[in-house]
């Protein structure tokens, strides 16, 4: 097939790389405009653009998918199919109706669960046992189209949004190619989603990472993994930003009655390899962190140069 690929972030770049290696021809790539990045605010290419340029594929970066000049160019290209993976913008009906085989989307959840912008992170945040990838026909309303194929992934006990992202990126490309083969031979199913089972997830915001120690430790531990690598879970230590990168849940049964009654956020245990914080339920034992202005390190390494004392209250 002659395909146009539309996508922006790393997961889309991984999928694009897989399609480029196939017998299908990517005639153009569409991605979001370049954006400033890092402390220097230098303009940076989206990951999909980098892959496309290395492969010598023309790249288009319209401000809006319905820009007249872009639509004219897309009509001129006249692809057999449009492949979409985390493009970041809704497509107008004029684009959805353009290709012979339609617009096919790669979505990083098992639809109809987790429609929306951040399905990978919410699977971890909510403590799900499984996630996966859905290949679907696109419709005008976001993530509502008929399903072609799905593939499940079981989450590990220490799964982060980053590790789950990589797993789904690896299966997304092969699953998309499988769906394209089914479409080309007229054997692709159209499985309607049950709207009563649909759930929606919002975009992530940095403020979500602000840890509320009145929450149970199990919820906080999932927050740490679900917001890793971005935007990260954080609190304050002596007025400085403290990012928490890894922790485990420990029962509070071994604590004295006095320590169990400490304010949530109080450090109640200090050991060689980490420290424990009392929460709304149980102890959050921190094993990897990053203090403002410092690099990420194990808590054991951190405590060699920074004195952590019982009774210290985080969040201040």
mmCIF file of C-alpha atoms in Angstrom, residues 33-175:
data_model
loop_
_atom_site.group_PDB
_atom_site.id
_atom_site.type_symbol
_atom_site.label_atom_id
_atom_site.label_comp_id
_atom_site.label_asym_id
_atom_site.label_seq_id
_atom_site.Cartn_x
_atom_site.Cartn_y
_atom_site.Cartn_z
ATOM 1 C CA UNK A 33 5.429 21.471 14.281
ATOM 2 C CA UNK A 34 8.907 21.674 15.825
ATOM 3 C CA UNK A 35 8.910 22.942 19.422
ATOM 4 C CA UNK A 36 11.481 24.515 21.761
ATOM 5 C CA UNK A 37 12.997 22.009 24.161
ATOM 6 C CA UNK A 38 15.291 21.968 27.183
ATOM 7 C CA UNK A 39 16.784 24.815 29.178
ATOM 8 C CA UNK A 40 18.099 26.511 26.051
ATOM 9 C CA UNK A 41 14.675 26.364 24.391
ATOM 10 C CA UNK A 42 16.260 25.333 21.127
ATOM 11 C CA UNK A 43 13.878 24.124 18.426
ATOM 12 C CA UNK A 44 13.697 20.328 18.340
ATOM 13 C CA UNK A 45 12.252 17.912 15.807
ATOM 14 C CA UNK A 46 9.473 15.540 16.878
ATOM 15 C CA UNK A 47 10.839 11.951 17.021
ATOM 16 C CA UNK A 48 8.703 10.943 14.023
ATOM 17 C CA UNK A 49 10.288 13.683 11.907
ATOM 18 C CA UNK A 50 13.771 12.443 12.758
ATOM 19 C CA UNK A 51 12.909 8.916 11.591
ATOM 20 C CA UNK A 52 11.296 10.204 8.399
ATOM 21 C CA UNK A 53 14.217 12.441 7.445
ATOM 22 C CA UNK A 54 16.710 9.607 7.963
ATOM 23 C CA UNK A 55 14.609 7.483 5.606
ATOM 24 C CA UNK A 56 14.332 10.273 3.027
ATOM 25 C CA UNK A 57 10.547 10.585 3.395
ATOM 26 C CA UNK A 58 8.844 13.981 2.818
ATOM 27 C CA UNK A 59 7.602 15.569 6.048
ATOM 28 C CA UNK A 60 4.618 17.889 6.505
ATOM 29 C CA UNK A 61 3.998 19.863 9.716
ATOM 30 C CA UNK A 62 0.712 21.763 9.420
ATOM 31 C CA UNK A 63 -0.437 23.879 12.340
ATOM 32 C CA UNK A 64 -3.889 22.329 11.917
ATOM 33 C CA UNK A 65 -4.914 19.146 10.131
ATOM 34 C CA UNK A 66 -7.638 21.066 8.289
ATOM 35 C CA UNK A 67 -5.293 23.725 6.844
ATOM 36 C CA UNK A 68 -6.374 24.179 3.188
ATOM 37 C CA UNK A 69 -2.836 23.954 1.797
ATOM 38 C CA UNK A 70 -2.189 20.721 3.673
ATOM 39 C CA UNK A 71 -5.497 19.193 2.567
ATOM 40 C CA UNK A 72 -4.663 20.090 -1.023
ATOM 41 C CA UNK A 73 -1.281 18.382 -0.700
ATOM 42 C CA UNK A 74 -2.847 15.296 0.873
ATOM 43 C CA UNK A 75 -5.334 15.066 -1.979
ATOM 44 C CA UNK A 76 -2.483 15.337 -4.466
ATOM 45 C CA UNK A 77 -0.608 12.474 -2.754
ATOM 46 C CA UNK A 78 -3.828 10.411 -2.734
ATOM 47 C CA UNK A 79 -2.639 7.596 -0.411
ATOM 48 C CA UNK A 80 -4.274 4.179 -0.260
ATOM 49 C CA UNK A 81 -4.322 4.393 3.537
ATOM 50 C CA UNK A 82 -3.483 6.835 6.325
ATOM 51 C CA UNK A 83 -1.788 5.393 9.405
ATOM 52 C CA UNK A 84 -2.106 7.338 12.658
ATOM 53 C CA UNK A 85 -0.212 6.830 15.923
ATOM 54 C CA UNK A 86 -0.310 9.481 18.665
ATOM 55 C CA UNK A 87 -0.520 12.335 16.166
ATOM 56 C CA UNK A 88 -2.032 14.644 18.763
ATOM 57 C CA UNK A 89 -4.768 16.304 16.689
ATOM 58 C CA UNK A 90 -8.259 15.268 15.642
ATOM 59 C CA UNK A 91 -8.641 14.627 11.921
ATOM 60 C CA UNK A 92 -11.494 16.244 9.972
ATOM 61 C CA UNK A 93 -13.958 14.124 7.993
ATOM 62 C CA UNK A 94 -12.323 15.275 4.744
ATOM 63 C CA UNK A 95 -9.175 13.371 5.737
ATOM 64 C CA UNK A 96 -10.991 10.387 7.245
ATOM 65 C CA UNK A 97 -12.880 9.860 3.977
ATOM 66 C CA UNK A 98 -9.912 10.397 1.652
ATOM 67 C CA UNK A 99 -8.017 7.071 1.443
ATOM 68 C CA UNK A 100 -9.418 3.913 -0.165
ATOM 69 C CA UNK A 101 -8.673 1.816 2.934
ATOM 70 C CA UNK A 102 -9.491 4.588 5.393
ATOM 71 C CA UNK A 103 -7.563 6.028 8.331
ATOM 72 C CA UNK A 104 -6.233 3.428 10.767
ATOM 73 C CA UNK A 105 -5.200 4.347 14.296
ATOM 74 C CA UNK A 106 -2.785 2.669 16.713
ATOM 75 C CA UNK A 107 -4.044 3.287 20.261
ATOM 76 C CA UNK A 108 -2.101 2.307 23.383
ATOM 77 C CA UNK A 109 -4.932 0.719 25.355
ATOM 78 C CA UNK A 110 -7.511 -2.027 25.045
ATOM 79 C CA UNK A 111 -10.409 0.030 23.752
ATOM 80 C CA UNK A 112 -13.007 1.061 24.744
ATOM 81 C CA UNK A 113 -11.071 1.391 28.008
ATOM 82 C CA UNK A 114 -8.902 4.504 28.263
ATOM 83 C CA UNK A 115 -9.932 6.578 25.300
ATOM 84 C CA UNK A 116 -7.975 9.819 25.292
ATOM 85 C CA UNK A 117 -4.502 11.232 25.602
ATOM 86 C CA UNK A 118 -2.673 9.320 28.372
ATOM 87 C CA UNK A 119 -3.763 5.656 28.367
ATOM 88 C CA UNK A 120 -0.314 4.252 29.160
ATOM 89 C CA UNK A 121 0.167 6.271 32.332
ATOM 90 C CA UNK A 122 -3.363 5.680 33.616
ATOM 91 C CA UNK A 123 -3.037 1.922 33.261
ATOM 92 C CA UNK A 124 -0.160 2.101 35.760
ATOM 93 C CA UNK A 125 -1.749 4.770 37.962
ATOM 94 C CA UNK A 126 -4.886 2.668 38.349
ATOM 95 C CA UNK A 127 -2.994 -0.541 39.109
ATOM 96 C CA UNK A 128 -4.293 -2.445 36.069
ATOM 97 C CA UNK A 129 -3.125 -6.005 35.551
ATOM 98 C CA UNK A 130 -3.025 -5.656 31.771
ATOM 99 C CA UNK A 131 -2.896 -3.109 28.975
ATOM 100 C CA UNK A 132 -2.333 -3.466 25.258
ATOM 101 C CA UNK A 133 -2.606 -2.018 21.768
ATOM 102 C CA UNK A 134 -5.721 -1.548 19.661
ATOM 103 C CA UNK A 135 -5.710 -1.109 15.875
ATOM 104 C CA UNK A 136 -8.920 0.588 14.827
ATOM 105 C CA UNK A 137 -10.765 2.315 12.007
ATOM 106 C CA UNK A 138 -10.894 6.022 12.814
ATOM 107 C CA UNK A 139 -14.172 7.872 13.317
ATOM 108 C CA UNK A 140 -14.923 11.568 13.803
ATOM 109 C CA UNK A 141 -15.285 11.182 17.575
ATOM 110 C CA UNK A 142 -12.022 10.425 19.381
ATOM 111 C CA UNK A 143 -11.121 6.729 19.780
ATOM 112 C CA UNK A 144 -14.638 5.480 18.978
ATOM 113 C CA UNK A 145 -13.993 3.643 15.695
ATOM 114 C CA UNK A 146 -14.463 -0.045 14.997
ATOM 115 C CA UNK A 147 -11.677 -2.320 16.222
ATOM 116 C CA UNK A 148 -9.615 -4.435 13.829
ATOM 117 C CA UNK A 149 -7.090 -6.094 16.155
ATOM 118 C CA UNK A 150 -5.931 -5.982 19.772
ATOM 119 C CA UNK A 151 -2.951 -7.438 21.615
ATOM 120 C CA UNK A 152 -2.654 -7.632 25.394
ATOM 121 C CA UNK A 153 0.360 -6.974 27.585
ATOM 122 C CA UNK A 154 0.586 -8.042 31.243
ATOM 123 C CA UNK A 155 1.984 -5.370 33.555
ATOM 124 C CA UNK A 156 4.885 -6.269 35.826
ATOM 125 C CA UNK A 157 4.734 -5.484 39.537
ATOM 126 C CA UNK A 158 7.314 -2.720 39.030
ATOM 127 C CA UNK A 159 5.968 -1.491 35.674
ATOM 128 C CA UNK A 160 6.462 2.208 34.998
ATOM 129 C CA UNK A 161 4.813 4.314 32.342
ATOM 130 C CA UNK A 162 8.188 4.314 30.582
ATOM 131 C CA UNK A 163 8.640 0.544 30.494
ATOM 132 C CA UNK A 164 5.010 -0.015 29.452
ATOM 133 C CA UNK A 165 5.420 2.603 26.715
ATOM 134 C CA UNK A 166 8.372 0.666 25.309
ATOM 135 C CA UNK A 167 6.505 -2.648 25.393
ATOM 136 C CA UNK A 168 3.486 -1.216 23.579
ATOM 137 C CA UNK A 169 5.698 0.561 21.037
ATOM 138 C CA UNK A 170 7.364 -2.746 20.168
ATOM 139 C CA UNK A 171 4.096 -4.576 19.522
ATOM 140 C CA UNK A 172 2.354 -1.624 17.848
ATOM 141 C CA UNK A 173 4.255 -1.803 14.561
ATOM 142 C CA UNK A 174 3.853 -5.551 13.886
ATOM 143 C CA UNK A 175 0.178 -5.405 14.890
#
